[in-house]
Amino acid sequence: MASLLSVIVAIVGNIISILLFLSPVGTFKRVVKKKSIENFSGITYVCTLLSTSLWTFYGILKPGGFLVATVNGAGAFLQSIYIILYLIYAPKDTKVKYLKLVGALNIGCLGLVIALILFVVHGSHRLNILGLLCAGLTLAMYGSPLSAMRTVMKTKSVEYMSFLLSFFLSLNAAVWSAYAVLVKDYFIGVPNAIGLVLGLAQLALYLAYHKQSGSTSKSMLEDLEEEGSAHLVQGDLQMGESKLKEKKKDWTLSKGRSLPKTPVSVSRQHSLQMIVRAHSLNPCELQSKWSLEDSDLKNAHAVNTHH
């Protein structure tokens, strides 16, 4: 019964892990479309290739580790494709740098470990040494999002943290932790249990700062709206004063003869009253007010013309 349950859990773990391995597909579609790696870093894919290659070797050596080998073999294959695409579209200096890195880690280091395990180490020590190496690499990969967590706490924004990615990493760690308990494999269990704790911490951080990010955005939006309204009122006020001056000019020069000019003090008082009223009105009321003032001026102009 326990054996059947472990197989079912491992199959679920395979599905989730492969979905995670497929997550960079969108990134590389963009790379191929633009024929440029832009600012993307390829170090993650190089390290993941080393990790999945070693876990594949571990699954081959371990009795009953077939499902561990299959999922990591698929992961190693996908990482190889990502690295090839990265190298194709990388600039020359970046290409040389990553070719050296791939040669050192994925060929030199991996080849050395396999050779030592097969020809130098014997018996149960093989799985112990290989398991320790694999567990260390897995811990390093689960610890990589710590920088994103630090950024979230510093900026109080979840812009740089993906909720779905954090959720599926946590789910993946939980499934493989359960599998490790069922088959009593500490090399799989310990790093995935730590990964589960880190994943849950990321989710808690996301939920904590997601609300703050929303309230901050709302506050910024309100400030912008207030600033925009102030500019609108000021703009309408200036336009209204300009129209008033033009109407006064037409009024005083009607039909070639000057009419008595409005005293300066009255004009200033009238203008001051309009400014005071404008500051107490919203943009829509302000526009209606200017329309009424224009209408009054037109009527006055018509009366004086008939005189």
PDB file of C-alpha atoms in Angstrom, residues 8 60 90 103 114 157 183 204 226 239 255 276:
ATOM      1  CA  ILE A   8       1.175   7.989  -7.048  1.00  0.00           C
ATOM      2  CA  ILE A  60      19.520   5.647 -11.876  1.00  0.00           C
ATOM      3  CA  ALA A  90      23.579  35.966 -26.874  1.00  0.00           C
ATOM      4  CA  GLY A 103      32.061  23.538 -20.064  1.00  0.00           C
ATOM      5  CA  ILE A 114      30.217  10.610 -12.346  1.00  0.00           C
ATOM      6  CA  SER A 157       5.894  45.982  -3.107  1.00  0.00           C
ATOM      7  CA  VAL A 183      10.337   6.049   0.750  1.00  0.00           C
ATOM      8  CA  ALA A 204       2.987  34.840   3.479  1.00  0.00           C
ATOM      9  CA  GLU A 226      -6.298  65.696  -6.911  1.00  0.00           C
ATOM     10  CA  MET A 239      -9.232  80.673 -19.757  1.00  0.00           C
ATOM     11  CA  LYS A 255     -19.416 100.243 -33.416  1.00  0.00           C
ATOM     12  CA  VAL A 276     -12.727  83.291  -4.939  1.00  0.00           C
TER      13      VAL A 276
END
